[in-house]
Short mmCIF file of C-alpha atoms in Angstrom, two decimals:
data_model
loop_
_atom_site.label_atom_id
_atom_site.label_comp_id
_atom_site.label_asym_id
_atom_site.label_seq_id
_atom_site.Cartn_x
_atom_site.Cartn_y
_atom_site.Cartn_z
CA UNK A 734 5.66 44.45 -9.23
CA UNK A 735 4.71 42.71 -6.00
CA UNK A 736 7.64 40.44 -4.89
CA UNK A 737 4.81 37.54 -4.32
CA UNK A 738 4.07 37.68 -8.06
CA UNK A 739 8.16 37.76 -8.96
CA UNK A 740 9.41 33.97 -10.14
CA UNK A 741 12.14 32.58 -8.59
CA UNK A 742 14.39 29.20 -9.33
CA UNK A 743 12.47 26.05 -7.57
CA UNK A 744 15.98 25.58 -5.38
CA UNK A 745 15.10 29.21 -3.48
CA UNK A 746 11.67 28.46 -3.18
CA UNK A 747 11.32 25.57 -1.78
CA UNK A 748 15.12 24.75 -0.43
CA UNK A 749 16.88 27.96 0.35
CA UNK A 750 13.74 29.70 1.81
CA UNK A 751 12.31 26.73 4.02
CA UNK A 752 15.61 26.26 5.30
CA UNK A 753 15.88 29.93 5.97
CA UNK A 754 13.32 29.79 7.96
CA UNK A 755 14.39 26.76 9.82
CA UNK A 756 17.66 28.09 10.92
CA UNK A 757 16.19 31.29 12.30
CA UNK A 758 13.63 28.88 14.32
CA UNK A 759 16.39 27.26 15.97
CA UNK A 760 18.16 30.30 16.69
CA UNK A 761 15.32 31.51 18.28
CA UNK A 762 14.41 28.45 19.86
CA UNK A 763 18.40 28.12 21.40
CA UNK A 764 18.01 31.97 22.56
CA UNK A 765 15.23 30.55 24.79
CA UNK A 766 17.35 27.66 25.94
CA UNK A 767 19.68 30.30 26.54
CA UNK A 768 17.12 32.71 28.33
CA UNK A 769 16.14 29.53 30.96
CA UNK A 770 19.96 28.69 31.89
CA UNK A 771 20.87 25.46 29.79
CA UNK A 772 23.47 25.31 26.80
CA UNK A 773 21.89 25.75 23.64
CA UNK A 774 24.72 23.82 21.52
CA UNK A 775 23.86 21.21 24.68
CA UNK A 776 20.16 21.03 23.28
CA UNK A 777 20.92 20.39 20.24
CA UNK A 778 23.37 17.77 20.66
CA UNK A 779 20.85 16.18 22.80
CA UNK A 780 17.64 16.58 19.76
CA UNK A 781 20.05 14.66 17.38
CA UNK A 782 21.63 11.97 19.75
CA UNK A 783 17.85 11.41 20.87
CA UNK A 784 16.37 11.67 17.49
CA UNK A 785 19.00 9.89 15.05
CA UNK A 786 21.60 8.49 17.44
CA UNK A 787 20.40 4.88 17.70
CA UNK A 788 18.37 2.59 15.93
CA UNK A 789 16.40 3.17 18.64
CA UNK A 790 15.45 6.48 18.20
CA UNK A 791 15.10 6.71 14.76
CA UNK A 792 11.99 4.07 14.36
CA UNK A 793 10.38 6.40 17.32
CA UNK A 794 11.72 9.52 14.78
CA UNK A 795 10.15 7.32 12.02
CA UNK A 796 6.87 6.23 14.15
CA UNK A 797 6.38 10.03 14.36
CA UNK A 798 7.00 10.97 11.15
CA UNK A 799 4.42 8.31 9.44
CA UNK A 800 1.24 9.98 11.12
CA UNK A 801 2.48 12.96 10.01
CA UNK A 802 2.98 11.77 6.37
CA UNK A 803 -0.62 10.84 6.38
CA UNK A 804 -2.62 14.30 7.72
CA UNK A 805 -0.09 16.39 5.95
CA UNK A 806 -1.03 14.77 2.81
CA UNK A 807 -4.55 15.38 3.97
CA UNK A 808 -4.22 19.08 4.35
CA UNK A 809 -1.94 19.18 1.19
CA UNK A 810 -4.82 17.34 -1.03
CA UNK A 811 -7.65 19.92 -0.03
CA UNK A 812 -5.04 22.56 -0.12
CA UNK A 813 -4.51 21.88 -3.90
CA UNK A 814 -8.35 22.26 -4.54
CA UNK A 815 -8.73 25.35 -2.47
CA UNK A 816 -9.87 23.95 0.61
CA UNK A 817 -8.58 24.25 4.06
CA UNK A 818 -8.99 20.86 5.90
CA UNK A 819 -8.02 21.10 9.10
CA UNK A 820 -10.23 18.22 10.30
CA UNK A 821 -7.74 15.70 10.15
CA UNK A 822 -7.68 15.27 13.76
CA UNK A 823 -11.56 14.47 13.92
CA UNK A 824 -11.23 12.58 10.38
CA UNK A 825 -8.34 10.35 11.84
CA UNK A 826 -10.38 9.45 15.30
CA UNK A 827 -12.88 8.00 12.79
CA UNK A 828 -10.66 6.35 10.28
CA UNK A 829 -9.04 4.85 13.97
CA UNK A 830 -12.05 3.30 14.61
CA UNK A 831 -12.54 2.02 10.52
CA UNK A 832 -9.19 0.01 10.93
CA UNK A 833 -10.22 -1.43 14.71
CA UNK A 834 -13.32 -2.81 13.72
CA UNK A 835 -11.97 -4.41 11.00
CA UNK A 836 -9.08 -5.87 13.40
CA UNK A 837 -11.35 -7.03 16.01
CA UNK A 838 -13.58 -8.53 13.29
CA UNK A 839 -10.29 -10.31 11.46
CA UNK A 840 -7.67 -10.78 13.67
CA UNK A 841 -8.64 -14.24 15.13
CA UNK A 842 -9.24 -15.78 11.50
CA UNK A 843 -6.56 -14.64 9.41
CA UNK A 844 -3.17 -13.25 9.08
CA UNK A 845 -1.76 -9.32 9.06
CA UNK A 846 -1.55 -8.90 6.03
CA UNK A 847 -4.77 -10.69 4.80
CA UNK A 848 -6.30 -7.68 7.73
CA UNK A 849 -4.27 -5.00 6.80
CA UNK A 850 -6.03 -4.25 3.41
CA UNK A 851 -9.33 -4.61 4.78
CA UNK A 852 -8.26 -2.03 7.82
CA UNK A 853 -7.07 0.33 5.25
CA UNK A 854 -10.29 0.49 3.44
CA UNK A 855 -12.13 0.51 6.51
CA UNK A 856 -9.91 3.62 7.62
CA UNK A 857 -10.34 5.58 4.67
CA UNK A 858 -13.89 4.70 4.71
CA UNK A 859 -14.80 5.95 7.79
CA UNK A 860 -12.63 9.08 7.63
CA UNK A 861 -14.36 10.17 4.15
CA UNK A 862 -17.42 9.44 5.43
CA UNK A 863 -16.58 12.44 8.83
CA UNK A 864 -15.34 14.48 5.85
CA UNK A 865 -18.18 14.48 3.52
CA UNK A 866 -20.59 16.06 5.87
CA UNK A 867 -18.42 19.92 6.18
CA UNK A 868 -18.03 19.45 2.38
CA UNK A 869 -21.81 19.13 1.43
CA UNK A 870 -22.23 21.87 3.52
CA UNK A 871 -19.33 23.88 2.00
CA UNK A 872 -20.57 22.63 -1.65
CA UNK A 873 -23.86 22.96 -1.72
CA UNK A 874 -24.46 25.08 1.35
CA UNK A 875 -21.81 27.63 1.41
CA UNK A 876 -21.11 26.94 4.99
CA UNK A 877 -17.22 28.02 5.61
CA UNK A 878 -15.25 24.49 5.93
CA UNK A 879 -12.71 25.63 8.52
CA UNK A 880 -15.57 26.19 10.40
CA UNK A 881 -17.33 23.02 10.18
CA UNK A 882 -14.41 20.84 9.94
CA UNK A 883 -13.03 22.37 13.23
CA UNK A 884 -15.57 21.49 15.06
CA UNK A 885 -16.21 18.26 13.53
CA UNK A 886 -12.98 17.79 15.33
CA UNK A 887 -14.51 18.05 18.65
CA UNK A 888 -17.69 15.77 18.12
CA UNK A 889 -15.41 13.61 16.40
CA UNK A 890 -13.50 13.08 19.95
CA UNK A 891 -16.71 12.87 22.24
CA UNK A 892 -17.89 10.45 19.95
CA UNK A 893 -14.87 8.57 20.33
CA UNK A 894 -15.33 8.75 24.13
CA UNK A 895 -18.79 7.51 23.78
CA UNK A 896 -17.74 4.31 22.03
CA UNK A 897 -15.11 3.13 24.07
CA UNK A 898 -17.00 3.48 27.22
CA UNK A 899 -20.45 2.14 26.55
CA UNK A 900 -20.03 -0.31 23.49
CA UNK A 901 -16.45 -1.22 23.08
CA UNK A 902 -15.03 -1.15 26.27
CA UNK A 903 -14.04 -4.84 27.46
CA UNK A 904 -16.46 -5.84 29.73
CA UNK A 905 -15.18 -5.77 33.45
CA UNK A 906 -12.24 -3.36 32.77
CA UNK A 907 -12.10 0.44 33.54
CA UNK A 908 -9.99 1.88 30.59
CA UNK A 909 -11.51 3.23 27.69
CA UNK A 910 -10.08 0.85 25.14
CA UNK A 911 -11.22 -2.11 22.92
CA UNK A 912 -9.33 -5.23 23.86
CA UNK A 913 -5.50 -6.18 22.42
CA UNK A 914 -5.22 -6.96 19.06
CA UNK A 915 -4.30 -10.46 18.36
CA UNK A 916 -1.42 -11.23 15.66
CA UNK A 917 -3.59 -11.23 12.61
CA UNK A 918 -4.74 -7.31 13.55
CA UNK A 919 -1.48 -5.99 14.30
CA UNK A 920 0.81 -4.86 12.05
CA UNK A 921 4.39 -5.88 12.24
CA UNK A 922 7.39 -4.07 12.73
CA UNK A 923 10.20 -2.91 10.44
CA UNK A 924 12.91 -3.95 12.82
CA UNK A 925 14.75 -5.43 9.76
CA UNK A 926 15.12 -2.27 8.23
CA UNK A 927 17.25 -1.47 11.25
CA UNK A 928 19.18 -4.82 11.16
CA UNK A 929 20.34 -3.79 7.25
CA UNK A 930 22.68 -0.74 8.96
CA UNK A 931 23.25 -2.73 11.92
CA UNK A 932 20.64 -0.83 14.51
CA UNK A 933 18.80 -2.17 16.90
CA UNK A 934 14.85 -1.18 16.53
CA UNK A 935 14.53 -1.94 20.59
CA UNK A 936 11.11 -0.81 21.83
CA UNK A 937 10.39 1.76 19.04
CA UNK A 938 7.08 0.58 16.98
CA UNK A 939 7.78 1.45 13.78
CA UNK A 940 5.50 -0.49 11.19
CA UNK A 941 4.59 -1.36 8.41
CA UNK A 942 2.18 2.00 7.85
CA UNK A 943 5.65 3.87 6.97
CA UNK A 944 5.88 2.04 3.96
CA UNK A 945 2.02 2.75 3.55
CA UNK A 946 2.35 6.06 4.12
CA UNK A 947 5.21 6.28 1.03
CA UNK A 948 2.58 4.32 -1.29
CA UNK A 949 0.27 7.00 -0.73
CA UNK A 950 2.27 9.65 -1.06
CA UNK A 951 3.84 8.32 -4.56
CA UNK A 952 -0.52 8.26 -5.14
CA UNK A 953 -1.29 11.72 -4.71
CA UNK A 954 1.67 12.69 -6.46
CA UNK A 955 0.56 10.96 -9.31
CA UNK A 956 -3.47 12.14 -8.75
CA UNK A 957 -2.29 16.05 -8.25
CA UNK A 958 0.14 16.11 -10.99
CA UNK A 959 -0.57 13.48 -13.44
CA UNK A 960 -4.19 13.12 -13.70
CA UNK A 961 -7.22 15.11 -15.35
CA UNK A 962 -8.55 15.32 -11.99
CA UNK A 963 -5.75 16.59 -10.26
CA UNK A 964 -5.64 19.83 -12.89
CA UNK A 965 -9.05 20.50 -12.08
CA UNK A 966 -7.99 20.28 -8.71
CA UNK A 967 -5.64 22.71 -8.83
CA UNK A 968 -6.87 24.50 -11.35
CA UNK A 969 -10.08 25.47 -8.62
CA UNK A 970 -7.52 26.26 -6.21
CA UNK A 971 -5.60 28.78 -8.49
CA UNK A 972 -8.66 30.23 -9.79
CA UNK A 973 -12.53 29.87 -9.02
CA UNK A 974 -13.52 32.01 -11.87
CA UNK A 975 -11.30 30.02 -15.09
CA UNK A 976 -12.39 26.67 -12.94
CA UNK A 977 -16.46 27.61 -13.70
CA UNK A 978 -14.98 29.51 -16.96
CA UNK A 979 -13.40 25.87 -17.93
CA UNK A 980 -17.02 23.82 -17.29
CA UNK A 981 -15.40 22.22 -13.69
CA UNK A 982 -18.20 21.53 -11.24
CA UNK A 983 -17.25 23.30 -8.14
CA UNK A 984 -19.53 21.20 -5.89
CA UNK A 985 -18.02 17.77 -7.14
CA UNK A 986 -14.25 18.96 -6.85
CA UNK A 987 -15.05 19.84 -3.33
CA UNK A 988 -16.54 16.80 -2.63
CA UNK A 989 -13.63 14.54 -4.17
CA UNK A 990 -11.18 16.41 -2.90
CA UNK A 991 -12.65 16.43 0.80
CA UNK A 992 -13.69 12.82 0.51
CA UNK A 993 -9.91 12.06 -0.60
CA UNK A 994 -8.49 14.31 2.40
CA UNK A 995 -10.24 12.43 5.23
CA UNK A 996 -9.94 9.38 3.78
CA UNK A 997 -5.94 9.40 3.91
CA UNK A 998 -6.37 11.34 7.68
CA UNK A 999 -8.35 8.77 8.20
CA UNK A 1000 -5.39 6.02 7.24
CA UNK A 1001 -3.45 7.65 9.73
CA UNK A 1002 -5.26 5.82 12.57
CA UNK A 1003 -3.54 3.01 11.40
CA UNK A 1004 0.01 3.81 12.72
CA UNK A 1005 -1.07 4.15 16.80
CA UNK A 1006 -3.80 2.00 16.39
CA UNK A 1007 -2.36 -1.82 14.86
CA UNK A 1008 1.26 -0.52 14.79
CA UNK A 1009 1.86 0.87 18.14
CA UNK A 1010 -0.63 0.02 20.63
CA UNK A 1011 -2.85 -2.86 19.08
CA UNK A 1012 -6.00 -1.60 20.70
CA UNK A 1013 -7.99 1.57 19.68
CA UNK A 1014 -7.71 4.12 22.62
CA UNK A 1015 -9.03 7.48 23.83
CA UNK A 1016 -6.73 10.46 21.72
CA UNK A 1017 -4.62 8.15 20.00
CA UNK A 1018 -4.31 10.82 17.62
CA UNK A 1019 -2.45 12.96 19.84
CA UNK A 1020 -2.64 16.57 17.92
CA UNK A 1021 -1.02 14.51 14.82
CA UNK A 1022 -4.18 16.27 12.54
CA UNK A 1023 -2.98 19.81 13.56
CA UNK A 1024 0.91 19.12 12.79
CA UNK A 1025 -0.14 17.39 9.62
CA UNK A 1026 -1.14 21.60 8.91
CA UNK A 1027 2.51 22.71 9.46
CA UNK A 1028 4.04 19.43 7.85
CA UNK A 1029 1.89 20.81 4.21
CA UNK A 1030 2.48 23.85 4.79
CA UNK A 1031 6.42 23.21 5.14
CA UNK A 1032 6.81 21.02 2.60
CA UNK A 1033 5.16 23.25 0.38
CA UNK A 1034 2.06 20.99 -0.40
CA UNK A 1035 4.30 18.64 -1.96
CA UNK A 1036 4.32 14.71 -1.21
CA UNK A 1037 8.29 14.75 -1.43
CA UNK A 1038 8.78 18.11 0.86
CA UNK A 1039 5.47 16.64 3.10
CA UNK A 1040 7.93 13.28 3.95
CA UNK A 1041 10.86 15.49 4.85
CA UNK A 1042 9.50 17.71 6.78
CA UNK A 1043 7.48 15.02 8.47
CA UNK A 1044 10.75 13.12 9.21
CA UNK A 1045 11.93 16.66 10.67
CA UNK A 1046 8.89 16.97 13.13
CA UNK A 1047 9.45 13.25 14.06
CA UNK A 1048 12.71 14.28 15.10
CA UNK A 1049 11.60 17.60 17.14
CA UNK A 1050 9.04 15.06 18.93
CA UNK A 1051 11.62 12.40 19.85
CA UNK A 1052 13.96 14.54 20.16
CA UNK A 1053 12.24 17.03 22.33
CA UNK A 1054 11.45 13.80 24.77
CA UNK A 1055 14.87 12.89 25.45
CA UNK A 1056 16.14 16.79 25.68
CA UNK A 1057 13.02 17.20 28.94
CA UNK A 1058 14.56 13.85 30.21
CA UNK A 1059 18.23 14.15 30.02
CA UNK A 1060 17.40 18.26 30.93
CA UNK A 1061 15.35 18.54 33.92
CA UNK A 1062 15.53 22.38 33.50
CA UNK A 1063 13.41 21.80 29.78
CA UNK A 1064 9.94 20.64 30.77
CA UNK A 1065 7.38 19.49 28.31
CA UNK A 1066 6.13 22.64 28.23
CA UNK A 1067 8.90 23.98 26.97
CA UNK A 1068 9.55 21.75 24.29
CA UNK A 1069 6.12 22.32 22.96
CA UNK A 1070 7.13 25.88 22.87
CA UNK A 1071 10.31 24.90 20.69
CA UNK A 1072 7.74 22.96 18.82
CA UNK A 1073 5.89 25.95 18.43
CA UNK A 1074 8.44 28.23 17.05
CA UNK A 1075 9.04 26.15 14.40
CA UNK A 1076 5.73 25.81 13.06
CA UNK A 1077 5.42 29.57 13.42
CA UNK A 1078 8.64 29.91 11.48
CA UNK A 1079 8.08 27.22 9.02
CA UNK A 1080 4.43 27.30 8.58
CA UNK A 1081 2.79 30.99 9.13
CA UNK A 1082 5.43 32.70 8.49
CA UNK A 1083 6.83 30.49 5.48
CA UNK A 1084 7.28 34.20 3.39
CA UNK A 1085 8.45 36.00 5.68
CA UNK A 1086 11.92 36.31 4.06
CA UNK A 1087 10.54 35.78 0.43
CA UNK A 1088 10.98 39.80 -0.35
CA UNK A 1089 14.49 40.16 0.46
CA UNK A 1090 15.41 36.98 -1.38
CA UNK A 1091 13.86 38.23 -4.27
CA UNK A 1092 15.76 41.57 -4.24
CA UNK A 1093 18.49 39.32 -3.56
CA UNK A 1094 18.34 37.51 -6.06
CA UNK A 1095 17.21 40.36 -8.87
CA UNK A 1096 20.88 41.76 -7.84
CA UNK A 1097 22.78 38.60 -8.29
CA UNK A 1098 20.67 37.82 -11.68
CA UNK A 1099 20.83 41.34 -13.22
CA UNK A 1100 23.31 41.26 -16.19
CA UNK A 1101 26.63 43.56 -15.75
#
C-alpha cells in the first residue's frame, strides 16, 4: 500500500509533520546564516525579540498575520472544491478598491463602524466580481484557472495603476493614491488589546480587520464543514466522478466556490487600506495573495491551522525586518530567501517526511 493512502492519528498529520518540516526549515535557513558569517542562534534571538518581544512588535506580527488570514482562507476555500486560486493577489487589488470607494463615499458623513460594513461588502463585492470571470471560463469553458487567475493578477495591478493616476489621484499631487481617509473611513486600532497585558501598541497598525479576519474564519469553518454546500464542496474536490455520480452541478460549485474565494481575498484590502494607511495605494497588497498559498497549504486548508500559520509568517515578516536592521550582514534579500525556505519546506514539500513517519509509526503501532 502507498504510504499516501496509509491513515495516520490527526496529531502526526497535521502537528508532528508540519512542525517537522518547520524545524528542518530553520535548520536550513541558520546553515545559511551560518554560510554568510553571522550567528545563527544570534538570528533567531533577533526573529523573536523583533517579532514577539514588545507590544510593539507583535501588532506589526499581528498586522501581518491578518492579510494573511484572509488570502489563505481564499486559497483554502477553492482548495476544498478542487480549485487552485491563486488570484488572490489580483482579487485583493480589487476588493482594495471595493472598501476605498466606499470610504471616500462615507467617511465625511458617518462614523467607522457605520463604514466599515458597507467597506466590507464593497470588498467582497468587487473581489468576487475579478473572480467570477477565470471561473466562467473554467466552468463553462474549460479554460485551466491557474492560468487565468494568474494573469488576472497582472491586469488586476495595471488596472490599479490606471485608476490612481487618471481618476483617483488627488488633483495637484504626484503620488498615485486617493486622498487620506477621514475618521469615519478608517478603522481603529486594537491598542487596548495591548494595554490588557500591559504592552504598548506604539506605531504598529493593528485593527480592527484581525478580529474580522477571525469572524470569517469561524464562517468558512462552519460553510466547509457544517453545511450542505460545503460537502458538495468537498465532495467535488475529493472526487469529480461521485460529485456528477451524486447529481452536484460542477459549473455552479465552481462558481460559488470562486465567487466565495475572491470575495474574502478581496476583504483583505481592508487591513492596508483603512487599517494601516487610510488611503488606497499602488501594491498595497504587497505579495500577501501569494503567501496566503503557503499559509493554506501549511495549515492544512484548515481555518484553525490557516490563523497559526498566518501568525507564524507575520512573525518571519517582522521578524525578518528587524534581523536586516539590527544585522547589516542579512539584507532583504536574504531574508526573503529565509522566507523562501520555509514556504518550500512547509508548503511544496509539506510530505516530504510523510513516508518515514508512517513506517514510523506502523513500528511503534504494531502489536508485540
Amino acid at each position: 500500500m502507498s504510504t499516501a493512502s496509509v491513515p495516520l492519528p490527526n496529531w502526526v498529520s497535521y502537528g508532528l509533520i508540519p512542525l517537522l518540516n518547520l524545524v528542518v526549515a530553520f535548520l536550513i535557513c541558520g546553515f545559511v546564516v551560518w554560510l554568510i558569517g553571522e550567528s545563527p542562534l544570534q538570528a533567531l534571538s533577533l526573529l523573536i525579540e523583533g517579532s514577539l518581544g514588545s507590544g510593539e512588535g507583535i501588532g506589526f506580527t499581528l498586522y501581518y498575520a491578518t492579510s494573511f488570514i484572509f488570502t489563505g482562507l481564499s486559497v483554502a476555500v477553492a482548495i476544498h472544491a478542487g480549485l487552485f486560486n491563486i488570484g488572490s493577489e489580483g482579487q485583493a487589488y480589487l476588493g482594495g478598491l471595493g472598501c476605498a470607494l466606499a470610504a471616500l463615499a462615507l467617511d465625511r458623513y458617518v462614523p467607522w463602524w457605520v463604514t466599515m460594513p458597507v467597506a466590507v461588502i464593497g470588498a467582497g463585492l468587487f473581489g468576487a466580481a475579478w473572480a467570477a470571470i477565470p471561473a466562467y471560463l473554467q466552468a463553462k469553458r474549460g479554460s485551466h484557472i491557474v492560468i487565468t487567475t494568474i494573469m488576472f493578477n497582472y491586469i488586476a495591478a495595471a488596472l490599479m495603476v490606471y485608476l490612481l493616476v487618471h481618476v483617483l489621484i488627488v488633483p495637484g499631487k504626484m503620488a498615485p493614491e486617493t486622498r487620506t481617509f477621514l475618521d469615519g473611513g478608517q478603522l481603529p486600532k486594537l491598542g487596548w488589546v495591548m494595554e490588557l497585558f500591559g504592552a504598548s501598541l506604539g506605531a504598529a497598525p493593528f485593527n480592527v480587520s484581525f478580529i474580522i479576519a477571525l469572524v470569517a474564519s469561524l464562517l468558512v469553518w462552519l460553510l466547509i464543514w457544517r453545511t450542505r454546500l460545503g460537502f458538495e464542496m468537498r465532495t467535488l474536490g475529493i472526487s469529480p466522478s461521485a460529485a456528477a455520480y451524486a447529481g452536484i452541478g460542477y459549473a455552479r460549485i465552481v462558481m460559488i466556490a470562486m465567487l466565495i474565494s475572491g470575495a474574502l481575498a478581496g476583504m483583505m484590502a481592508l487591513n492596508p487600506v483603512m487599517g494601516s494607511s487610510a488611503r488606497l495605494q499602488v501594491e498595497f497588497v504587497g505579495g500577501a495573495g501569494f503567501v496566503g498559498i503557503a499559509v493554506s497549504l501549511m495549515g492544512r486548508n484548515h481555518p484553525v491551522g490557516i490563523i497559526l500559520s498566518a501568525i507564524l509568517f507575520g512573525i518571519l515578516y517582522q521578524g525578518g525586518d528587524w534581523i536586516s536592521f539590527e544585522m547589516p550582514n542579512i539584507t532583504r534579500e536574504m531574508i526573503l530567501v529565509i522566507q523562501g525556505l520555509v514556504i518550500l519546506f512547509a508548503g511544496a514539500l509539506e510530505y516530504m517526511f510523510r513516508p518515514a513517519m508512517v513506517r514510523v509509526y506502523q513500528c511503534l503501532a504494531k502489536p508485540a
